[in-house]
JSON list of C-alpha atoms and ligand atoms in Angstrom, two decimals:
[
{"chain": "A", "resi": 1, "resn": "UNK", "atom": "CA", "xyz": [75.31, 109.02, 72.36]},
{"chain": "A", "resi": 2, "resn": "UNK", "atom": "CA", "xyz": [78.31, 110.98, 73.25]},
{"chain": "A", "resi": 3, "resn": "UNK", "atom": "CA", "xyz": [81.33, 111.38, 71.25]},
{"chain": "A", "resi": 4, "resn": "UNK", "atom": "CA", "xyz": [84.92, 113.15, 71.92]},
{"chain": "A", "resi": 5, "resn": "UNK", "atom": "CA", "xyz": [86.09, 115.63, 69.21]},
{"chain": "A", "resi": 6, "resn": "UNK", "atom": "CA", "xyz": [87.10, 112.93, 67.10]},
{"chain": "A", "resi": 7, "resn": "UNK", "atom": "CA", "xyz": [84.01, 110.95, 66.89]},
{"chain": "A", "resi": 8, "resn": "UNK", "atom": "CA", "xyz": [84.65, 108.56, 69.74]},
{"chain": "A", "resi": 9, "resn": "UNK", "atom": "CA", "xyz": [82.32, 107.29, 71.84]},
{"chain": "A", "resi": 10, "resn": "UNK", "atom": "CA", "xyz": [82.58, 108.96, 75.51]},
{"chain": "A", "resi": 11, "resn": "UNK", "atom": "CA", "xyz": [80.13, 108.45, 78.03]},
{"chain": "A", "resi": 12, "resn": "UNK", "atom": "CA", "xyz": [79.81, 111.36, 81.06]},
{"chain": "A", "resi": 13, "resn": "UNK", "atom": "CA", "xyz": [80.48, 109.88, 84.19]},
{"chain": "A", "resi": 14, "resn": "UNK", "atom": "CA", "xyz": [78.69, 112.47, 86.50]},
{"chain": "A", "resi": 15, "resn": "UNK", "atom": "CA", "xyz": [79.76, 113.06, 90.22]},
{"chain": "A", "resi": 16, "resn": "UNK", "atom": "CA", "xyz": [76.65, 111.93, 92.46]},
{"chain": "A", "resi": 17, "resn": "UNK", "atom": "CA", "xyz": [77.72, 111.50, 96.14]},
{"chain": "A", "resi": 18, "resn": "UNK", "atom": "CA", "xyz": [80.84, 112.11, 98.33]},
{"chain": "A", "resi": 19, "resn": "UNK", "atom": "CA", "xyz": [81.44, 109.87, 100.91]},
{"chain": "A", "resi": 20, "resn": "UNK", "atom": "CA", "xyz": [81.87, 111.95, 104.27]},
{"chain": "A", "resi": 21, "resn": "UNK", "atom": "CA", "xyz": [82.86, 109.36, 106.53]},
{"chain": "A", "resi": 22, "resn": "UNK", "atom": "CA", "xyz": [85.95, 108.14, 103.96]},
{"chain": "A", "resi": 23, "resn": "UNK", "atom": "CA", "xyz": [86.37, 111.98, 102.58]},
{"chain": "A", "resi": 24, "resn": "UNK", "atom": "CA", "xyz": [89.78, 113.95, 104.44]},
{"chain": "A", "resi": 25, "resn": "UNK", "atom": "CA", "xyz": [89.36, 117.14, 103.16]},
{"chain": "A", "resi": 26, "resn": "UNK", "atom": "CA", "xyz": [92.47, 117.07, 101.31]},
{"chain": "A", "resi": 27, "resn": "UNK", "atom": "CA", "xyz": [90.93, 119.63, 98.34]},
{"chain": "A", "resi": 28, "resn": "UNK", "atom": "CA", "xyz": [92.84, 118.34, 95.46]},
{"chain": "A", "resi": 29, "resn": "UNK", "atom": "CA", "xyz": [89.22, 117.14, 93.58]},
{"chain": "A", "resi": 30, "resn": "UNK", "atom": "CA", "xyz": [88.43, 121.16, 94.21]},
{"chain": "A", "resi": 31, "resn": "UNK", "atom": "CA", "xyz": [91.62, 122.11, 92.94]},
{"chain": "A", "resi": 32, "resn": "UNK", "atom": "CA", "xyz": [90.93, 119.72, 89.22]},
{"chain": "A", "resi": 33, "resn": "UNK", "atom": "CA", "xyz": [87.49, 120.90, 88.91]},
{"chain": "A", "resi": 34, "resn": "UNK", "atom": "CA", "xyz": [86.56, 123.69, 86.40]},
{"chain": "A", "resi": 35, "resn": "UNK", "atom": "CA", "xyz": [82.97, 123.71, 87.27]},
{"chain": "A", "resi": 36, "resn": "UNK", "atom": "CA", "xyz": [82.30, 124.71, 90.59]},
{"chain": "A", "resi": 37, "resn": "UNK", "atom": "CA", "xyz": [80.91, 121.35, 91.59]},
{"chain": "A", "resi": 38, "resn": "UNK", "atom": "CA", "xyz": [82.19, 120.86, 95.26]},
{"chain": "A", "resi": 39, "resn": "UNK", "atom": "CA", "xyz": [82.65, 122.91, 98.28]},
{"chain": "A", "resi": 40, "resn": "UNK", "atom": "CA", "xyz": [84.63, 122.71, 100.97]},
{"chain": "A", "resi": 41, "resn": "UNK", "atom": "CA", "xyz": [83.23, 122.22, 104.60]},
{"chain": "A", "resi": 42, "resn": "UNK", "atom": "CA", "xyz": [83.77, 122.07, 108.32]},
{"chain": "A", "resi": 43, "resn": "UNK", "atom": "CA", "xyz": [82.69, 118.98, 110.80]},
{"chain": "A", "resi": 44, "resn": "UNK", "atom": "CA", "xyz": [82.27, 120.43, 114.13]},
{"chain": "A", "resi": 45, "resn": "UNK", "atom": "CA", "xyz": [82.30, 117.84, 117.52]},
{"chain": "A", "resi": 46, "resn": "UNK", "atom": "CA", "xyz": [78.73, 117.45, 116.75]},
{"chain": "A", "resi": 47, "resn": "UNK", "atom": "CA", "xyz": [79.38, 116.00, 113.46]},
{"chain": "A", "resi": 48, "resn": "UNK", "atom": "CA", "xyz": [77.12, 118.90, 111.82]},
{"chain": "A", "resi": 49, "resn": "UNK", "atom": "CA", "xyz": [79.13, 120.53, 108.17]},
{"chain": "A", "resi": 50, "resn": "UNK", "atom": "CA", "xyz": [80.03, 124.20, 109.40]},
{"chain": "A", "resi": 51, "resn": "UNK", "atom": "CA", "xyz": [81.29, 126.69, 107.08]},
{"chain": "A", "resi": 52, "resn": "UNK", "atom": "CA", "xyz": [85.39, 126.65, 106.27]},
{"chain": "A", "resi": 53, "resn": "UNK", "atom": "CA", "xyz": [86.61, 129.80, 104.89]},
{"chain": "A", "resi": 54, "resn": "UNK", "atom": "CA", "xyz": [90.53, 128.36, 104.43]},
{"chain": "A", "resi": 55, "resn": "UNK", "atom": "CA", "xyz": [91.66, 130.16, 107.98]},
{"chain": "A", "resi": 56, "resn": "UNK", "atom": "CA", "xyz": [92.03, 127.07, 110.05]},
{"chain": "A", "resi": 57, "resn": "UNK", "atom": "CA", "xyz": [92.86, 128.60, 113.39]},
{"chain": "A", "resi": 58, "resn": "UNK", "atom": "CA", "xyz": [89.88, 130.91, 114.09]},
{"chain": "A", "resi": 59, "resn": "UNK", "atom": "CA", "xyz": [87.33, 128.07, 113.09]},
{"chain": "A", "resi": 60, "resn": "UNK", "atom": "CA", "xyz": [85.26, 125.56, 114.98]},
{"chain": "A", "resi": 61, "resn": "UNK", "atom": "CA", "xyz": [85.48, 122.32, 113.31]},
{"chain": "A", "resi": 62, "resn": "UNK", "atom": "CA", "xyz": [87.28, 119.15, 113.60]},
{"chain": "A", "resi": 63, "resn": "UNK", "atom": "CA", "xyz": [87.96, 118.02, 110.13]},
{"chain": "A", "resi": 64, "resn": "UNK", "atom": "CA", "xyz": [86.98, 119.25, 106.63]},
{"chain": "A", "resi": 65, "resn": "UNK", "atom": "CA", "xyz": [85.08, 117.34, 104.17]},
{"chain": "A", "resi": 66, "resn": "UNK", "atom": "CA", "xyz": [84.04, 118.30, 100.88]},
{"chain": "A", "resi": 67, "resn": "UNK", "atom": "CA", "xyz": [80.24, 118.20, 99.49]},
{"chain": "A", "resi": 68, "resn": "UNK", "atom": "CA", "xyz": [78.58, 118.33, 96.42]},
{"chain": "A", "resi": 69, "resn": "UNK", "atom": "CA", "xyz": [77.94, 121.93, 96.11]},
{"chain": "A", "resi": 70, "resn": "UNK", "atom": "CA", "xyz": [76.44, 122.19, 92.88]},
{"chain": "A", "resi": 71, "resn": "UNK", "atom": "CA", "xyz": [75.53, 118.90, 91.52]},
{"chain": "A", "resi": 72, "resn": "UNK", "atom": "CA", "xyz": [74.42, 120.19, 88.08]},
{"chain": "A", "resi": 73, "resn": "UNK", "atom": "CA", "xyz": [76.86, 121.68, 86.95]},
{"chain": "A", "resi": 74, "resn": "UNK", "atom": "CA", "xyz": [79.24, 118.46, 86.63]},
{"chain": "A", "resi": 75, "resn": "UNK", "atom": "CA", "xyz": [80.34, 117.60, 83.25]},
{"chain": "A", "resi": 76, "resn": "UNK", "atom": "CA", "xyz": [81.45, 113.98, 84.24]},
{"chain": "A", "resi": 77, "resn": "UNK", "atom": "CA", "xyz": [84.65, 114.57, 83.37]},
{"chain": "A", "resi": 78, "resn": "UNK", "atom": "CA", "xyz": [86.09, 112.00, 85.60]},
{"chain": "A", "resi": 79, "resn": "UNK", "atom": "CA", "xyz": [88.92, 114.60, 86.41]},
{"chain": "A", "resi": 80, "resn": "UNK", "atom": "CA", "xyz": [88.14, 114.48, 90.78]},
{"chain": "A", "resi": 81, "resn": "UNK", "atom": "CA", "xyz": [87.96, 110.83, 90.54]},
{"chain": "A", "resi": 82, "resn": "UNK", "atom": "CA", "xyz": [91.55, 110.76, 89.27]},
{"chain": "A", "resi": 83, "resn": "UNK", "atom": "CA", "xyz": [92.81, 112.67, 92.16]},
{"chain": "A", "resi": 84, "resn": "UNK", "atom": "CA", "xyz": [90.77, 111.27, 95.19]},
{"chain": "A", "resi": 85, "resn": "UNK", "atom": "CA", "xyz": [93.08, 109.29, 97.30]},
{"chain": "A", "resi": 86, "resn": "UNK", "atom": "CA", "xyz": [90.41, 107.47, 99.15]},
{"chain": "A", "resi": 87, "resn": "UNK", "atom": "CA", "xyz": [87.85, 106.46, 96.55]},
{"chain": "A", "resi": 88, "resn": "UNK", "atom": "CA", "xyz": [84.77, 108.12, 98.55]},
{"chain": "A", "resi": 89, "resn": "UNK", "atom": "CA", "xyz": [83.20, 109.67, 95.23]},
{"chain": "A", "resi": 90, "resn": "UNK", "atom": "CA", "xyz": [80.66, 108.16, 93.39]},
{"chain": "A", "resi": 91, "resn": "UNK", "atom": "CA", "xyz": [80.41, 108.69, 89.75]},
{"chain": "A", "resi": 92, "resn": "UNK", "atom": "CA", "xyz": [77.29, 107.50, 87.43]},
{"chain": "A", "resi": 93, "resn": "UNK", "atom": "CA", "xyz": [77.27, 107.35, 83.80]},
{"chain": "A", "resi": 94, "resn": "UNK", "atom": "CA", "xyz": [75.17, 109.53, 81.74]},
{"chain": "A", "resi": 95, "resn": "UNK", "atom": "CA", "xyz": [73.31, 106.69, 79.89]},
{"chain": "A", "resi": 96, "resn": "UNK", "atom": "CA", "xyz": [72.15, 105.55, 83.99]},
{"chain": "A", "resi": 97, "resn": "UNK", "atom": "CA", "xyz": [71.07, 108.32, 85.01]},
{"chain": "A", "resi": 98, "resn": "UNK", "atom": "CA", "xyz": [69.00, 109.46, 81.76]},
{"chain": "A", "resi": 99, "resn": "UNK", "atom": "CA", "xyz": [67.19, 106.07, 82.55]},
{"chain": "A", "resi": 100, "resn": "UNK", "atom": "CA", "xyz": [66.73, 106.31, 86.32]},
{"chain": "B", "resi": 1, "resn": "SF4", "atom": "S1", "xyz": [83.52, 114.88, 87.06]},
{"chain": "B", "resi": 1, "resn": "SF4", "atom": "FE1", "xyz": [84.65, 116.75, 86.33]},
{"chain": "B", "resi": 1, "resn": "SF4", "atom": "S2", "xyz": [83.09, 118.37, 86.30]},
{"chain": "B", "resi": 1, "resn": "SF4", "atom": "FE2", "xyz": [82.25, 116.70, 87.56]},
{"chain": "B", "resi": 1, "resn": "SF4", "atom": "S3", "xyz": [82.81, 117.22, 89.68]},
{"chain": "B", "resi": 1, "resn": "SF4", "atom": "FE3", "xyz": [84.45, 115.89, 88.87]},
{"chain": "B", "resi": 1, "resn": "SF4", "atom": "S4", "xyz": [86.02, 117.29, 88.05]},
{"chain": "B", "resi": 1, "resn": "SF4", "atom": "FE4", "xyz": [84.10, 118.48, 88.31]},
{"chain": "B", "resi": 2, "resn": "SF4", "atom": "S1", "xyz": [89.98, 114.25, 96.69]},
{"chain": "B", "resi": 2, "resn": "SF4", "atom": "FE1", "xyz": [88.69, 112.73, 97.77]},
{"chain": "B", "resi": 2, "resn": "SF4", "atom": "S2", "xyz": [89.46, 112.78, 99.86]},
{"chain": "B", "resi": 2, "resn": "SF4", "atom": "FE2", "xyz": [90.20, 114.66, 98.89]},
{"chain": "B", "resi": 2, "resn": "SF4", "atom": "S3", "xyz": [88.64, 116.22, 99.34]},
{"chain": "B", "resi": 2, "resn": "SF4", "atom": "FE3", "xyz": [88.11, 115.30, 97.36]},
{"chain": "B", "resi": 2, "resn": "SF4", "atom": "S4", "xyz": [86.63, 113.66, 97.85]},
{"chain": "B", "resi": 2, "resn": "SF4", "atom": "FE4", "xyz": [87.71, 114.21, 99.76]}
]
């Protein structure tokens, strides 16, 4: 049982999956999140994830996509969710995945 500050019930809804083929890169789930949850990525022609340092013209890739980059650390917060204008994250609640 979670609860907010106040005592009301609040379930986690943690982060699980990103949705590549739907995901454009756009960053602003990176930009809400305070725990270092996602990364940012490359696709090259090859469709492989390449590394994106932010300097567009001296990399090799086709399109970004972000990727869960550290799973654990989510909160489920919900915060990315808000933001994601293409609904390609998937979010479980806590009480789901304490029972999977
Ligand atoms: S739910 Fe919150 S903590 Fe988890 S990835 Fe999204 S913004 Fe980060
Ligand atoms: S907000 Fe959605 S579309 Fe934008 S980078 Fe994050 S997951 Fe991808």
């Amino acid at each position: 049982m979670f609860t907010t500050r106040d005592g009301s019930p609040w379930e986690p809804a943690y982060l699980t999956a990103i949705d590549g083929s739907k995901c454009i890169g756009c960053g602003r789930c990176f930009k809400v999140c305070a725990r270092d949850v996602m990364h940012l990525m490359g696709v090259n022609d090859d469709d492989e994830l390449v590394a994106c340092s932010g300097d567009d013209e001296d990399e090799e890739f086709v399109r970004k996509v972000m990727v869960l980059h550290q799973a654990g650390n989510c909160i489920g917060c919900g915060a990315c969710s808000r933001v994601c204008p293409k609904a390609c994250q998937t979010h479980v609640p806590a009480g789901a995945l304490a029972a999977a």
